[in-house]
Amino acid sequence: MLKQQPEPLDLMFQALADPTRRRMVERLSRGPASVSELAEPFQMSLPAVVQHLQVLEQSGLVTTEKVGRVRTCTIDTGALSMAEKWINDRRIGWERRLDRLGAFLDALPGSSDKADK
């Protein structure tokens, strides 16, 4: 049996499951930052920060560019949009189901009597 490659959305949610990586994404949502700048608020080694960034890069949420000795990280808003779309599609589906349930309950005999009480 061949090992399947994870879907991009799976990699995104896996990357965002970690609170450290979520904080990095939050920081990058304000603008690009160097690896050193991203590492400042964390009590961990620079290699550990780089490992977190590699997970974010593999998920497509973050891109990095090295200029000289400085590696700058940037958030990929397109990747975030894909996750947002997936979440919104689920929300819209549930809202429609709940609307249909509400309409069904309103159509039941005696439902207007219960609302008046």
Coordinates of N, CA and C in Angstrom, one line a residue:
M1 N 0.8 -1.2 0.0 CA 0.0 0.0 0.0 C 0.9 1.2 0.0
L2 N 0.6 2.2 -0.9 CA 1.4 3.4 -1.0 C 1.0 4.4 0.0
K3 N 2.0 5.1 0.6 CA 1.7 6.1 1.5 C 1.2 7.4 0.8
Q4 N 0.0 7.8 1.2 CA -0.6 9.0 0.5 C 0.0 10.3 1.1
Q5 N 0.2 11.3 0.2 CA 0.7 12.6 0.7 C -0.5 13.3 1.3
P6 N -0.2 14.0 2.4 CA -1.3 14.7 3.1 C -1.8 15.8 2.2
E7 N -3.1 16.1 2.3 CA -3.7 17.2 1.5 C -3.2 18.5 2.1
P8 N -3.1 19.6 1.3 CA -2.6 20.9 1.8 C -3.5 21.4 3.0
L9 N -4.8 21.2 3.0 CA -5.6 21.6 4.1 C -5.2 20.8 5.4
D10 N -4.9 19.5 5.2 CA -4.5 18.8 6.4 C -3.3 19.3 7.0
L11 N -2.3 19.7 6.1 CA -1.0 20.2 6.6 C -1.2 21.6 7.3
M12 N -2.2 22.4 6.8 CA -2.4 23.7 7.4 C -3.0 23.5 8.8
F13 N -4.0 22.7 8.9 CA -4.6 22.5 10.2 C -3.7 21.8 11.2
Q14 N -2.8 20.9 10.7 CA -1.8 20.3 11.6 C -0.8 21.4 12.0
A15 N -0.4 22.2 11.1 CA 0.5 23.3 11.5 C -0.1 24.2 12.6
L16 N -1.4 24.6 12.4 CA -2.1 25.5 13.2 C -2.5 24.9 14.6
A17 N -2.4 23.6 14.7 CA -2.7 22.9 15.9 C -1.8 23.2 17.1
D18 N -0.6 23.7 16.7 CA 0.4 24.0 17.8 C 0.3 25.5 18.2
P19 N 0.2 25.8 19.5 CA 0.1 27.2 19.9 C 1.2 28.1 19.5
T20 N 2.4 27.5 19.5 CA 3.6 28.3 19.1 C 3.5 28.8 17.7
R21 N 3.1 27.8 16.8 CA 3.0 28.2 15.4 C 1.9 29.1 15.2
R22 N 0.8 29.0 16.0 CA -0.3 30.0 15.8 C 0.1 31.4 16.2
R23 N 1.0 31.5 17.2 CA 1.5 32.8 17.7 C 2.4 33.3 16.6
M24 N 3.2 32.5 15.9 CA 4.0 32.9 14.8 C 3.2 33.5 13.7
V25 N 2.1 32.8 13.3 CA 1.2 33.2 12.3 C 0.6 34.5 12.7
E26 N 0.2 34.7 13.9 CA -0.4 35.9 14.4 C 0.6 37.1 14.2
R27 N 1.8 36.8 14.6 CA 2.9 37.8 14.4 C 3.1 38.2 13.0
L28 N 3.1 37.2 12.1 CA 3.3 37.4 10.7 C 2.1 38.1 10.0
S29 N 1.0 38.0 10.6 CA -0.2 38.7 10.0 C -0.1 40.2 10.1
R30 N 0.8 40.7 11.0 CA 1.1 42.1 11.1 C 2.2 42.6 10.1
G31 N 2.9 41.6 9.5 CA 3.9 42.0 8.5 C 5.1 41.0 8.6
P32 N 6.0 41.0 7.6 CA 7.1 40.1 7.5 C 8.0 40.3 8.8
A33 N 8.7 39.2 9.1 CA 9.6 39.2 10.2 C 10.8 38.3 10.0
S34 N 11.9 38.6 10.5 CA 13.1 37.7 10.4 C 12.9 36.6 11.4
V35 N 13.7 35.5 11.2 CA 13.6 34.4 12.1 C 13.9 34.8 13.6
S36 N 14.9 35.7 13.7 CA 15.3 36.2 15.0 C 14.2 36.9 15.7
E37 N 13.5 37.8 14.9 CA 12.3 38.5 15.5 C 11.2 37.6 15.9
L38 N 11.0 36.5 15.1 CA 9.9 35.6 15.5 C 10.3 34.8 16.7
A39 N 11.6 34.6 16.9 CA 12.1 33.8 18.1 C 12.0 34.5 19.4
E40 N 12.1 35.9 19.3 CA 12.2 36.7 20.6 C 11.2 36.3 21.7
P41 N 9.9 36.2 21.4 CA 9.0 36.0 22.5 C 9.0 34.6 23.1
F42 N 9.7 33.7 22.5 CA 9.7 32.3 22.9 C 10.9 31.8 23.7
Q43 N 10.6 31.0 24.7 CA 11.7 30.5 25.5 C 12.2 29.1 24.9
M44 N 12.8 29.2 23.7 CA 13.2 28.0 23.0 C 14.4 28.4 22.2
S45 N 15.2 27.4 21.8 CA 16.4 27.6 21.0 C 16.0 28.0 19.6
L46 N 16.9 28.6 18.9 CA 16.7 29.0 17.5 C 16.4 27.8 16.6
P47 N 17.2 26.7 16.8 CA 16.8 25.5 16.0 C 15.4 25.0 16.2
A48 N 14.9 25.2 17.4 CA 13.5 24.8 17.6 C 12.5 25.7 16.9
V49 N 12.8 27.0 16.9 CA 12.0 28.0 16.1 C 12.0 27.6 14.7
V50 N 13.2 27.3 14.1 CA 13.3 27.0 12.7 C 12.5 25.7 12.4
Q51 N 12.5 24.8 13.3 CA 11.7 23.6 13.0 C 10.2 23.9 12.9
H52 N 9.7 24.8 13.8 CA 8.3 25.3 13.7 C 8.1 26.0 12.4
L53 N 9.0 26.8 12.0 CA 8.9 27.5 10.7 C 8.9 26.6 9.5
Q54 N 9.6 25.5 9.6 CA 9.6 24.5 8.5 C 8.3 23.9 8.4
V55 N 7.6 23.6 9.5 CA 6.2 23.0 9.5 C 5.3 24.0 8.8
L56 N 5.4 25.3 9.2 CA 4.6 26.3 8.6 C 4.8 26.5 7.1
E57 N 6.1 26.4 6.7 CA 6.4 26.4 5.3 C 5.9 25.3 4.5
Q58 N 6.0 24.1 5.1 CA 5.5 22.9 4.4 C 4.0 22.9 4.3
S59 N 3.4 23.6 5.2 CA 1.9 23.7 5.1 C 1.4 24.7 4.1
G60 N 2.4 25.6 3.7 CA 2.0 26.6 2.7 C 1.6 27.9 3.4
L61 N 1.5 27.9 4.7 CA 1.1 29.1 5.4 C 2.1 30.2 5.4
V62 N 3.4 29.9 5.4 CA 4.5 30.8 5.5 C 5.5 30.6 4.3
T63 N 6.0 31.7 3.8 CA 7.1 31.6 2.9 C 8.3 32.3 3.5
T64 N 9.5 31.8 3.1 CA 10.7 32.5 3.6 C 11.6 32.8 2.5
E65 N 12.4 33.9 2.7 CA 13.4 34.3 1.7 C 14.6 34.7 2.4
K66 N 15.8 34.2 1.9 CA 17.0 34.5 2.6 C 17.8 35.6 1.7
V67 N 18.1 36.7 2.4 CA 18.9 37.7 1.7 C 20.1 37.9 2.6
G68 N 21.3 37.6 2.1 CA 22.5 37.6 2.9 C 22.4 36.6 4.0
R69 N 22.5 37.1 5.2 CA 22.4 36.2 6.4 C 21.1 36.2 7.1
V70 N 20.2 37.0 6.6 CA 18.9 37.1 7.2 C 17.8 36.4 6.4
R71 N 17.1 35.5 7.1 CA 15.9 34.8 6.5 C 14.6 35.6 7.0
T72 N 13.9 36.1 6.0 CA 12.7 36.8 6.4 C 11.4 35.9 6.0
C73 N 10.5 35.9 7.0 CA 9.3 35.1 6.8 C 8.1 36.0 6.5
T74 N 7.2 35.5 5.7 CA 6.0 36.2 5.3 C 4.9 35.2 5.3
I75 N 3.7 35.7 5.7 CA 2.5 34.9 5.7 C 2.0 34.8 4.3
D76 N 1.4 33.7 3.9 CA 0.8 33.5 2.6 C -0.7 33.6 2.8
T77 N -1.3 34.7 2.5 CA -2.7 35.0 2.7 C -3.6 34.1 1.9
G78 N -3.1 33.6 0.7 CA -3.8 32.7 -0.1 C -4.1 31.4 0.6
A79 N -3.1 30.9 1.3 CA -3.2 29.7 2.0 C -4.2 29.8 3.2
L80 N -4.2 30.9 3.9 CA -5.1 31.2 4.9 C -6.5 31.3 4.4
S81 N -6.7 31.9 3.2 CA -8.0 32.0 2.5 C -8.6 30.6 2.3
M82 N -7.7 29.6 1.9 CA -8.2 28.3 1.7 C -8.8 27.7 3.0
A83 N -8.1 27.8 4.1 CA -8.6 27.3 5.3 C -9.9 28.1 5.7
E84 N -9.9 29.4 5.5 CA -11.1 30.2 5.9 C -12.3 29.7 5.0
K85 N -12.1 29.4 3.7 CA -13.1 29.0 2.9 C -13.7 27.6 3.4
W86 N -12.8 26.7 3.8 CA -13.2 25.4 4.2 C -14.1 25.6 5.5
I87 N -13.7 26.4 6.4 CA -14.4 26.6 7.6 C -15.8 27.3 7.3
N88 N -15.8 28.3 6.5 CA -17.0 29.0 6.1 C -18.0 28.0 5.4
D89 N -17.5 27.2 4.5 CA -18.4 26.2 3.9 C -19.1 25.3 4.9
R90 N -18.4 24.9 5.9 CA -19.0 24.1 7.0 C -20.0 24.9 7.7
R91 N -19.7 26.1 8.1 CA -20.6 27.0 8.8 C -21.9 27.2 8.0
I92 N -21.7 27.5 6.7 CA -22.9 27.8 5.9 C -23.8 26.5 5.8
G93 N -23.2 25.4 5.7 CA -24.0 24.1 5.7 C -24.8 23.9 6.9
W94 N -24.1 24.2 8.1 CA -24.9 24.0 9.4 C -26.0 25.1 9.5
E95 N -25.7 26.3 9.1 CA -26.7 27.3 9.2 C -28.0 26.9 8.3
R96 N -27.7 26.4 7.1 CA -28.8 26.0 6.3 C -29.6 24.8 6.9
R97 N -28.9 23.9 7.5 CA -29.6 22.8 8.2 C -30.4 23.3 9.4
L98 N -29.9 24.2 10.1 CA -30.6 24.8 11.3 C -31.8 25.6 10.8
D99 N -31.7 26.3 9.7 CA -32.8 27.1 9.1 C -33.9 26.1 8.7
R100 N -33.5 25.0 8.1 CA -34.6 24.0 7.6 C -35.2 23.4 8.8
L101 N -34.5 23.1 9.9 CA -35.0 22.6 11.1 C -36.0 23.6 11.7
G102 N -35.6 24.8 11.8 CA -36.5 25.9 12.3 C -37.8 26.0 11.5
A103 N -37.7 25.9 10.2 CA -38.9 26.0 9.3 C -39.8 24.8 9.6
F104 N -39.2 23.6 9.7 CA -39.9 22.4 10.0 C -40.7 22.5 11.3
L105 N -40.0 22.9 12.3 CA -40.6 23.1 13.7 C -41.7 24.1 13.7
D106 N -41.5 25.2 12.9 CA -42.5 26.2 12.8 C -43.8 25.7 12.1
A107 N -43.6 24.7 11.2 CA -44.7 24.2 10.4 C -45.5 23.1 11.2
L108 N -45.0 22.7 12.3 CA -45.7 21.6 13.1 C -47.0 22.2 13.6
P109 N -48.0 21.4 13.7 CA -49.3 21.8 14.2 C -49.1 22.3 15.7
G110 N -49.7 23.4 16.0 CA -49.6 23.9 17.4 C -48.3 24.7 17.7
S111 N -47.4 24.8 16.7 CA -46.2 25.5 17.0 C -46.4 27.0 17.2
S112 N -47.4 27.6 16.6 CA -47.7 29.1 16.9 C -48.2 29.3 18.3
D113 N -49.0 28.3 18.8 CA -49.5 28.4 20.2 C -48.4 28.4 21.2
K114 N -47.3 27.6 20.9 CA -46.2 27.5 21.9 C -45.4 28.8 21.9
A115 N -45.3 29.5 20.7 CA -44.6 30.7 20.6 C -45.3 31.9 21.3
D116 N -46.6 31.8 21.4 CA -47.4 32.9 22.1 C -47.3 32.8 23.6
K117 N -47.0 31.6 24.1 CA -47.0 31.5 25.6 C -45.8 32.0 26.2

